[in-house]
Amino acid sequence: MSDITRGGQFLVKETKCEDIFTPEDFTEEQIMMRDSVKEFVDKEIWPNKDRFEHKDYAFTEEMMRKAGEMGFLSVAVPEAYGGMGMGFVDTCLVCDYISGATGSFSTAFGAHTGIGTMPITLYGTEEQKLKYVPKLASGEWFGAYCLTEPGAGSDANSGKTKAVLSEDGKYYSITGQKMWISNAGFCSLFIVFARIEDDKNITGFIVENDPSNGISMNEEEHKLGIRASSTRQVFFNETKVPVENMLAGRGEGFKIAMNALNVGRIKLAAACLDAQRRVTSNAIQYANERVQFNTPISSFGAIRYKIAEMATSAYAGESATYRAAKDIENRIKIREAEGASHQEAELKGVEEFAIECSILKVAVSEDVQNCADEGIQIYGGMGFSEDTPMESAWRDARIARIYEGTNEINRMLSVGMLIKKAMKGHVDLLGPAMKVQEELMGIPSFETPDYSELFSEEKEMIAKLKKAFLMVAGAAVQKYGMDLDAHQQLLTAAADMLIEIYIAESTLLRTEKLAKKQGEDKAKEQIAMAKLYLYKAVDIVTQKGKESIISFAEGDEQRMMLMGLRRFTKYTNMPNIVGLRETITAKLVAENSYCF
């Protein structure tokens, strides 16, 4: 186990490009799976975007049934319960390519396969799995997940829904109100979280949707985006649930909810990827066709800037998402080889990389919004019209920053979990942080290194950004200790540094691997994207590092750390940013689509 990468270790360990998985490494089976999902979306979903925008809930349900017939709902379900039993990368792949056309369908799909089915496959008893999972895997039944309540948003454990045991001990009576329940309008079962007596933690239950058993709903919510995703309030009034339908043990609901969210976070990142590819492709096609001042607008620098940035974000998010997905898959396989059950292995595998899951959720959900926003801008006035696909993409993207724990919560979680891992000795942050402090006291080297090899300077830059993070986060932990939680603005700034380091490194490693395989000349646009992303990451680390240092350090300590930050964010050879963007856009405009 010692040589296996642990979650969060990317910060203190040099990763070789050979050790990461990239989309260029998909197997033939994975490529076939991807193509069949794309064909389904292009044939059934994309041409019917209008129906989703006009709140055709029945159509969403019909498409979900079709997805079930195609086997897409069963990818992550073990074969023993009627699923395909495919690996974690495959489940992310299907989630990625099935989610690009409309947020309405991708929400229905994600809520059903993720939080609707997964809690039973991961926490259910053998009887529960045999009874419910095959129906969910085939699309005969649909699942929904009832956690959020009117008073409880980000504080998921504060729900007031009650579960009372009957006198004969045969069933629980559940009473309470849940809100924002995706798929509520057509689901057959709910995963419901309720509190037994005055338990500290909530408990999970599998509840069949039977209106005669005290279950009622409000009308469909009117929402900014994901308009044909069924979202309702659900009321339970003394709903009887047999005791054998308790999920895991009493008081373990909070744990189920948190672990379901970890998986949900990386899947949500995956679900934002194809949306970015499609928005970017549409924007390029429009820019090539739209003529102003007798010239296609795709030849104007201001538009080329946008296209390069949109494509770079998509490429970077994809690089990091598949890197983490494969790390999780590898971890699951090791656990299974050591004799753990599939349930235990998957739970622990995902939990190990919870930091990366939070990083991805934040980064990719913000990128997809920016991408759609720039898509509207490239279309100009037409982008604001419902006649083009841009305005619905922009509206649908907005929920991604709120789902699965808000981005604010996930930023704080990513750094908080990292510090906890360090305290437990799972990731040695202290050693490297002390080394950085010693380095600051020493005299810097003024030799100019040999940067002739591809990415040699960029990789050194990543190593320096990690030092910048360790310097700032280390000093903050020293100053505030366990009270750091109370300093949310510092945690958020540290999280932004952490996010940029992980995504920039993932992009660089993917591209290095590709260049080694294909040759640098064949990968010149990807090399440009990796360099462009890193340049912008350096800017963010500089800005957030400075903001933190001047807010918690004073005097000599502050001067010392600012000097260190300058040292750790300094290029020897600055990249030509406009030149990089030109290289990227030239290829995209010539190909008339996102082509990486």
XYZ file of C-alpha atoms in Angstrom:
596
model
C 0.000 0.000 0.000
C 2.927 2.357 0.694
C 3.577 3.335 -2.937
C -0.078 3.998 -3.661
C -1.048 7.639 -3.868
C -3.278 8.780 -1.031
C -5.812 11.569 -1.269
C -4.238 14.995 -0.821
C -0.720 13.642 -1.321
C -0.378 15.405 -4.665
C 0.698 18.419 -2.602
C 3.781 16.791 -1.111
C 4.637 14.145 -3.658
C 5.923 14.535 -7.192
C 3.612 12.697 -9.569
C 5.041 11.286 -12.791
C 2.996 11.604 -15.968
C 3.179 7.818 -16.455
C 1.322 7.385 -13.154
C -1.812 9.280 -14.083
C -4.727 8.243 -16.238
C -5.873 10.545 -19.038
C -8.771 10.543 -21.525
C -6.213 9.491 -24.149
C -5.861 6.219 -22.204
C -9.493 5.105 -22.671
C -9.742 1.426 -23.616
C -11.622 0.273 -26.713
C -14.573 -0.709 -24.501
C -14.595 2.742 -22.907
C -14.520 4.424 -26.314
C -17.440 2.245 -27.481
C -19.374 3.106 -24.327
C -18.663 6.809 -24.812
C -19.767 6.684 -28.442
C -23.026 4.880 -27.656
C -23.833 7.469 -24.964
C -23.034 10.309 -27.383
C -25.233 8.732 -30.045
C -28.134 8.451 -27.573
C -27.755 12.116 -26.540
C -27.384 13.398 -30.110
C -30.380 11.415 -31.333
C -32.824 11.571 -28.415
C -31.940 14.545 -26.226
C -30.197 17.342 -28.130
C -32.900 17.611 -30.866
C -35.566 17.861 -28.124
C -33.995 20.654 -26.063
C -37.191 22.703 -26.484
C -39.273 20.088 -24.724
C -36.984 20.236 -21.697
C -37.057 24.029 -21.671
C -40.874 23.961 -21.776
C -41.044 21.833 -18.616
C -42.057 18.580 -20.292
C -41.541 16.427 -17.173
C -43.140 13.399 -18.835
C -40.520 13.595 -21.572
C -37.701 13.587 -18.994
C -39.214 10.435 -17.510
C -39.562 8.862 -20.970
C -35.875 9.573 -21.735
C -34.885 8.092 -18.369
C -36.737 4.883 -19.307
C -34.870 4.818 -22.632
C -31.571 5.325 -20.824
C -32.557 2.364 -18.623
C -33.253 0.180 -21.673
C -29.819 1.108 -23.067
C -28.214 0.004 -19.783
C -26.921 3.480 -18.927
C -28.567 3.505 -15.491
C -26.791 0.306 -14.451
C -23.138 1.076 -15.191
C -22.097 1.451 -11.534
C -24.366 -1.327 -10.212
C -22.654 -4.674 -9.445
C -23.614 -7.546 -11.751
C -25.158 -9.469 -8.854
C -27.971 -6.863 -8.750
C -28.647 -6.581 -12.472
C -25.969 -4.011 -13.288
C -22.974 -3.869 -15.599
C -20.541 -3.705 -12.682
C -18.190 -1.381 -14.533
C -15.288 0.503 -12.966
C -15.314 3.971 -11.463
C -13.784 5.594 -14.562
C -16.582 4.096 -16.696
C -19.256 5.506 -14.417
C -17.664 8.971 -14.664
C -17.396 8.579 -18.434
C -21.106 7.802 -18.847
C -22.012 10.605 -16.460
C -19.810 13.010 -18.455
C -21.195 12.307 -21.928
C -24.848 11.814 -20.953
C -24.966 15.216 -19.243
C -23.889 17.606 -22.001
C -27.123 18.442 -23.790
C -29.419 19.660 -21.006
C -29.185 20.056 -17.262
C -32.758 18.786 -16.865
C -31.903 15.285 -18.037
C -28.479 15.230 -16.402
C -30.050 16.124 -13.039
C -32.636 13.343 -13.367
C -29.879 10.904 -14.374
C -27.477 12.000 -11.634
C -30.085 12.011 -8.884
C -31.306 8.538 -9.858
C -28.001 6.734 -10.447
C -26.119 8.603 -7.747
C -27.970 9.564 -4.610
C -31.105 7.531 -5.520
C -29.508 4.131 -6.141
C -26.005 4.288 -4.723
C -26.873 4.530 -1.013
C -28.609 1.140 -1.327
C -25.753 -0.504 -3.257
C -23.196 0.879 -0.799
C -25.062 0.612 2.519
C -27.945 -1.775 1.924
C -28.274 -5.280 3.360
C -28.227 -8.202 0.914
C -32.052 -8.382 1.119
C -32.456 -4.656 0.457
C -30.104 -4.790 -2.532
C -31.798 -7.828 -4.081
C -35.228 -6.283 -3.574
C -34.611 -2.770 -4.882
C -31.414 -2.414 -6.885
C -32.335 -4.494 -9.993
C -35.496 -2.399 -10.467
C -33.485 0.817 -10.144
C -30.708 -0.431 -12.449
C -33.152 -1.278 -15.256
C -35.171 1.935 -15.025
C -38.333 0.057 -14.029
C -38.181 2.150 -10.832
C -36.649 5.567 -10.260
C -35.051 6.812 -7.069
C -34.985 10.141 -5.227
C -33.100 11.386 -2.194
C -34.701 13.300 0.679
C -32.126 15.092 2.797
C -32.681 18.858 2.593
C -35.371 20.488 4.754
C -36.743 24.047 4.849
C -34.595 24.981 7.865
C -31.579 22.796 7.077
C -29.476 23.680 4.050
C -25.718 23.314 4.332
C -26.107 21.959 7.882
C -27.413 18.607 6.666
C -27.482 17.014 10.110
C -29.905 19.579 11.558
C -33.069 18.138 9.968
C -36.270 17.938 12.007
C -37.969 14.986 10.275
C -38.802 12.391 12.953
C -38.891 8.583 12.864
C -40.839 6.957 15.722
C -40.716 3.202 16.392
C -44.107 1.508 16.680
C -45.051 -0.211 19.953
C -44.766 -3.666 18.395
C -41.292 -2.723 17.047
C -42.211 -3.611 13.461
C -42.081 -0.256 11.707
C -41.020 3.366 12.000
C -43.470 6.202 11.526
C -41.834 9.066 9.609
C -43.145 12.635 9.808
C -41.559 15.734 8.291
C -41.050 17.934 5.257
C -38.303 17.715 2.617
C -37.530 20.211 -0.118
C -35.686 20.440 -3.470
C -36.283 16.733 -4.100
C -35.085 15.861 -7.609
C -37.172 13.207 -9.424
C -39.912 13.475 -6.778
C -42.651 13.671 -9.431
C -41.939 10.258 -10.962
C -39.902 8.276 -8.438
C -40.840 4.899 -6.986
C -38.712 5.128 -3.870
C -37.068 7.699 -1.646
C -33.919 7.541 0.440
C -35.205 9.497 3.457
C -33.191 10.879 6.359
C -34.930 11.282 9.714
C -34.017 11.528 13.378
C -34.932 8.817 15.902
C -35.729 10.278 19.349
C -32.987 12.780 20.246
C -30.162 11.037 18.411
C -27.167 13.212 17.631
C -27.145 11.981 14.007
C -29.895 11.298 11.493
C -30.775 7.813 10.193
C -31.387 6.713 6.600
C -34.474 4.765 5.424
C -35.652 3.261 2.131
C -39.232 4.472 1.665
C -41.457 3.273 -1.194
C -43.485 6.061 -2.771
C -47.081 5.207 -1.891
C -49.436 8.227 -1.602
C -51.839 6.181 0.557
C -49.057 5.850 3.157
C -49.032 9.507 4.244
C -46.840 10.790 1.395
C -47.887 13.976 -0.413
C -46.160 16.594 -2.566
C -46.319 20.218 -3.565
C -46.528 21.275 -7.195
C -43.360 21.381 -9.292
C -40.944 24.195 -8.323
C -40.400 27.021 -10.815
C -36.652 27.209 -11.287
C -34.062 29.395 -13.052
C -32.694 26.384 -14.946
C -33.013 22.571 -15.146
C -36.647 23.275 -15.943
C -37.796 19.761 -16.851
C -36.070 18.161 -13.890
C -38.869 17.276 -11.478
C -38.240 19.164 -8.213
C -40.857 19.112 -5.457
C -41.388 19.409 -1.752
C -42.305 16.049 -0.212
C -44.335 15.679 2.987
C -44.347 12.566 5.169
C -47.232 12.257 7.589
C -46.842 9.191 9.822
C -45.517 7.254 6.837
C -45.015 3.650 7.950
C -41.633 2.145 7.050
C -40.810 -1.470 8.019
C -37.815 -1.692 10.399
C -35.964 -3.819 7.835
C -35.934 -0.733 5.549
C -33.502 1.144 7.768
C -30.341 1.831 5.757
C -27.115 0.918 7.611
C -27.420 1.396 11.383
C -29.288 3.826 13.584
C -27.641 7.266 13.559
C -25.551 6.419 10.500
C -27.557 8.591 8.116
C -25.174 11.527 8.340
C -22.295 9.270 7.297
C -24.354 7.925 4.347
C -25.239 11.476 3.293
C -21.626 12.667 3.459
C -20.192 9.704 1.552
C -22.933 9.895 -1.083
C -21.940 13.537 -1.536
C -18.255 12.654 -2.044
C -19.169 10.403 -4.977
C -21.716 12.972 -6.130
C -19.052 15.684 -6.230
C -16.704 14.020 -8.685
C -19.703 12.874 -10.757
C -20.969 16.452 -10.816
C -17.584 17.614 -12.114
C -17.819 14.939 -14.826
C -21.388 16.042 -15.618
C -20.127 19.580 -16.390
C -17.488 18.472 -18.905
C -19.468 17.630 -22.020
C -21.596 20.735 -21.472
C -18.373 22.760 -21.815
C -17.317 20.861 -24.940
C -20.727 21.457 -26.553
C -20.933 25.116 -25.586
C -17.409 25.687 -26.893
C -18.135 23.873 -30.165
C -21.350 25.848 -30.686
C -19.555 29.108 -29.982
C -16.788 28.270 -32.481
C -19.303 27.307 -35.178
C -21.272 30.516 -34.645
C -18.089 32.630 -34.671
C -17.019 31.021 -37.951
C -20.410 31.718 -39.596
C -21.116 35.175 -38.196
C -19.702 37.909 -40.421
C -19.191 41.499 -39.229
C -17.144 44.206 -41.016
C -16.907 41.683 -43.906
C -14.976 39.238 -41.672
C -15.990 36.139 -39.704
C -15.891 37.176 -36.042
C -13.703 34.115 -35.312
C -10.800 36.085 -36.777
C -11.112 38.905 -34.212
C -8.645 38.777 -31.324
C -11.263 39.529 -28.674
C -13.317 36.495 -29.766
C -10.217 34.299 -30.179
C -9.286 35.133 -26.580
C -12.629 33.752 -25.375
C -12.443 30.579 -27.480
C -8.946 29.765 -26.207
C -9.945 30.277 -22.575
C -13.150 28.207 -22.903
C -11.314 25.294 -24.501
C -8.459 25.462 -21.976
C -10.866 25.267 -19.024
C -12.657 22.283 -20.548
C -9.364 20.496 -21.236
C -8.050 21.216 -17.726
C -11.239 20.089 -15.955
C -11.273 16.905 -18.007
C -7.603 16.205 -17.184
C -8.135 16.548 -13.435
C -11.464 14.686 -13.304
C -10.193 11.560 -15.037
C -6.954 11.619 -13.043
C -8.935 11.508 -9.784
C -11.474 8.987 -11.105
C -8.685 6.533 -11.921
C -6.982 7.121 -8.552
C -10.285 6.201 -6.901
C -10.720 3.152 -9.150
C -7.190 1.945 -8.331
C -7.852 2.364 -4.637
C -11.113 0.379 -4.906
C -9.289 -2.468 -6.696
C -6.580 -2.625 -4.017
C -9.216 -2.805 -1.273
C -11.059 -5.571 -3.114
C -7.804 -7.494 -3.663
C -7.218 -7.292 0.092
C -10.574 -8.977 0.646
C -12.907 -6.021 1.270
C -16.465 -6.258 -0.077
C -17.358 -4.153 -3.123
C -19.381 -1.884 -0.815
C -16.569 -1.322 1.654
C -13.948 -0.921 -1.108
C -15.928 1.693 -3.004
C -16.799 3.679 0.105
C -13.222 3.775 1.331
C -11.837 4.397 -2.150
C -13.973 7.481 -2.657
C -13.525 8.675 0.924
C -9.732 8.525 0.459
C -9.983 11.097 -2.343
C -12.668 13.298 -0.801
C -10.302 16.313 -1.013
C -9.916 15.888 -4.767
C -13.694 15.378 -5.144
C -14.334 18.736 -3.454
C -11.631 20.465 -5.532
C -13.146 19.156 -8.774
C -16.691 20.040 -7.822
C -15.730 23.665 -7.213
C -13.396 24.109 -10.177
C -15.479 22.486 -12.892
C -18.837 23.925 -11.774
C -17.353 27.439 -11.928
C -15.692 26.766 -15.282
C -18.919 25.565 -16.902
C -20.681 28.761 -15.817
C -17.902 30.952 -17.225
C -17.910 28.906 -20.411
C -21.669 29.364 -20.935
C -21.375 33.043 -20.067
C -18.703 33.589 -22.713
C -20.780 31.468 -25.097
C -23.627 33.972 -24.758
C -21.161 36.822 -25.315
C -19.810 35.306 -28.545
C -23.383 34.936 -29.835
C -24.044 38.554 -28.851
C -27.749 39.494 -28.847
C -28.636 36.059 -30.224
C -27.051 34.447 -27.168
C -29.652 36.122 -24.973
C -32.468 34.648 -27.034
C -34.179 31.350 -26.299
C -33.783 30.507 -29.994
C -30.126 29.598 -29.428
C -28.844 26.944 -26.983
C -26.660 29.352 -25.013
C -29.122 30.941 -22.615
C -30.435 27.571 -21.395
C -26.838 26.323 -20.957
C -26.111 29.385 -18.809
C -29.235 28.902 -16.685
C -28.642 25.163 -16.282
C -25.019 25.727 -15.255
C -25.990 27.943 -12.326
C -27.222 25.139 -10.056
C -23.892 23.272 -10.263
C -22.294 25.663 -7.764
C -25.047 24.921 -5.209
C -25.674 21.165 -5.635
C -23.757 18.549 -3.607
C -22.707 21.093 -1.001
C -22.205 24.717 -2.072
C -18.831 25.747 -3.463
C -18.224 27.783 -0.306
C -18.692 24.662 1.842
C -16.544 22.578 -0.527
C -13.720 25.110 -0.499
C -13.567 24.981 3.288
C -13.930 21.209 3.289
C -11.008 20.669 0.920
C -8.537 22.495 3.187
C -10.190 21.253 6.397
C -9.931 17.614 5.270
C -6.311 18.123 4.242
C -5.407 19.467 7.685
C -7.268 16.549 9.341
C -5.326 14.088 7.173
C -2.091 15.753 8.247
C -3.110 15.501 11.930
C -3.823 11.780 11.461
C -0.475 11.259 9.781
C -2.051 10.204 6.463
C -0.351 13.037 4.584
C 2.890 14.510 5.883
C 2.357 18.245 5.531
C 4.444 19.262 8.528
C 7.775 17.966 7.242
C 7.502 19.714 3.870
C 6.126 22.898 5.499
C 9.163 23.036 7.839
C 11.481 22.521 4.847
C 9.854 25.495 3.119
C 10.475 27.649 6.206
C 14.137 26.586 6.234
C 14.400 27.379 2.525
C 13.081 30.887 3.171
C 15.879 31.453 5.695
C 18.510 30.232 3.219
C 20.054 32.070 0.296
C 18.246 31.381 -2.995
C 20.177 29.868 -5.880
C 20.923 32.301 -8.680
C 21.919 29.670 -11.228
C 19.804 29.513 -14.352
C 18.632 25.906 -14.667
C 18.581 23.978 -17.924
C 15.015 24.213 -19.178
C 15.573 22.556 -22.566
C 13.276 19.621 -21.799
C 9.518 20.027 -22.339
C 7.732 21.412 -19.247
C 10.911 21.440 -17.113
C 10.290 25.036 -16.054
C 6.541 24.479 -15.694
C 7.063 21.454 -13.439
C 9.465 23.445 -11.289
C 6.788 26.145 -11.151
C 4.208 23.627 -9.869
C 6.675 22.509 -7.174
C 7.113 26.156 -6.154
C 3.335 26.760 -6.042
C 3.062 23.808 -3.652
C 5.688 25.484 -1.464
C 3.689 28.717 -1.547
C 0.606 26.827 -0.342
C 2.554 25.019 2.406
C 4.084 28.298 3.545
C 0.739 30.121 3.791
C -1.382 27.231 5.126
C 1.402 26.113 7.499
C 1.710 29.592 9.013
C -2.083 29.890 9.337
C -2.317 26.520 11.119
C 0.556 27.517 13.432
C -1.195 30.755 14.265
C -4.782 29.549 14.706
C -4.485 25.789 15.315
C -7.871 24.106 15.566
C -9.575 27.533 15.486
C -8.686 27.891 11.807
C -12.274 26.782 11.036
C -13.455 30.134 12.351
C -11.376 31.986 9.741
C -13.410 31.177 6.671
C -11.894 33.844 4.431
C -8.409 32.435 5.000
C -9.634 28.876 4.399
C -11.281 29.968 1.162
C -8.120 31.690 -0.064
C -6.058 28.584 0.775
C -8.626 26.444 -1.048
C -8.281 28.548 -4.184
C -4.511 27.973 -4.098
C -5.025 24.241 -3.590
C -7.548 23.981 -6.435
C -5.279 25.750 -8.926
C -2.305 23.548 -8.015
C -4.248 20.321 -8.542
C -5.875 21.346 -11.830
C -2.706 22.922 -13.265
C -0.608 19.881 -12.358
C -3.197 17.458 -13.792
C -3.287 19.417 -17.068
C 0.495 19.490 -17.312
C 0.886 15.771 -16.587
C -1.784 14.774 -19.094
C -0.119 16.883 -21.765
C 3.375 15.618 -20.985
C 2.116 12.052 -21.315
C 0.464 12.902 -24.634
C 3.578 14.657 -25.994
C 5.750 11.676 -25.071
C 3.371 9.375 -26.928
C 2.617 11.481 -30.016
C 5.538 13.863 -30.245
C 5.558 17.529 -29.244
C 4.639 18.844 -32.688
C 1.404 16.813 -32.694
C 0.497 18.070 -29.211
C 1.406 21.736 -29.644
C -2.106 23.039 -28.926
C -2.385 20.929 -25.763
C 1.063 22.152 -24.697
C -0.183 25.714 -25.195
C -3.285 24.995 -23.072
C -1.195 23.496 -20.244
C 1.090 26.548 -20.239
C -1.826 28.995 -20.422
C -3.651 27.291 -17.543
C -0.510 27.290 -15.398
C 0.154 30.986 -16.046
C -3.329 31.863 -14.806
C -2.965 29.498 -11.823
C 0.240 31.289 -10.810
C -1.670 34.580 -10.847
C -4.395 33.193 -8.581
C -1.887 31.644 -6.144
C -0.034 34.985 -6.020
C -3.209 36.956 -5.360
C -4.727 34.589 -2.775
C -1.384 34.007 -1.050
C -0.794 37.730 -0.713
C -4.315 38.351 0.559
C -3.794 35.707 3.273
C -0.300 36.801 4.329
C -1.203 40.480 4.747
C -4.316 39.497 6.705
C -2.752 37.281 9.394
C 0.975 38.089 9.538
C 2.700 41.319 10.584
C 6.153 42.891 10.656
C 9.153 40.713 9.839
C 7.074 37.584 9.439
C 4.882 39.315 6.870
C 7.895 40.683 4.953
C 9.562 37.290 4.987
C 6.467 35.481 3.683
C 5.767 38.059 0.967
C 9.348 37.667 -0.179
C 8.859 33.876 -0.194
C 5.634 34.221 -2.179
C 7.434 36.320 -4.806
C 10.182 33.715 -5.014
C 7.694 30.856 -5.349
C 5.634 32.509 -8.088
C 8.433 33.842 -10.260
C 8.993 32.560 -13.787
C 12.517 32.536 -15.229
C 11.029 32.714 -18.744
C 7.596 34.259 -19.028
C 5.294 32.572 -21.541
C 3.871 34.584 -24.451
C 0.218 34.416 -23.406
C -1.273 35.961 -26.555
C 0.839 33.602 -28.638
C -0.407 30.589 -26.628
C -4.037 31.624 -27.123
C -3.445 32.076 -30.856
C -1.995 28.565 -31.148
C -5.032 27.096 -29.369
C -7.678 29.072 -31.272
C -6.129 28.501 -34.701
C -6.706 24.770 -34.311
C -10.239 25.123 -32.883
C -11.363 27.527 -35.612
C -9.896 25.312 -38.320
C -11.597 22.205 -36.882
C -14.838 24.179 -36.301
C -15.355 22.483 -32.904
C -13.777 21.554 -29.581
C -11.385 18.882 -30.854
C -9.116 17.816 -27.998
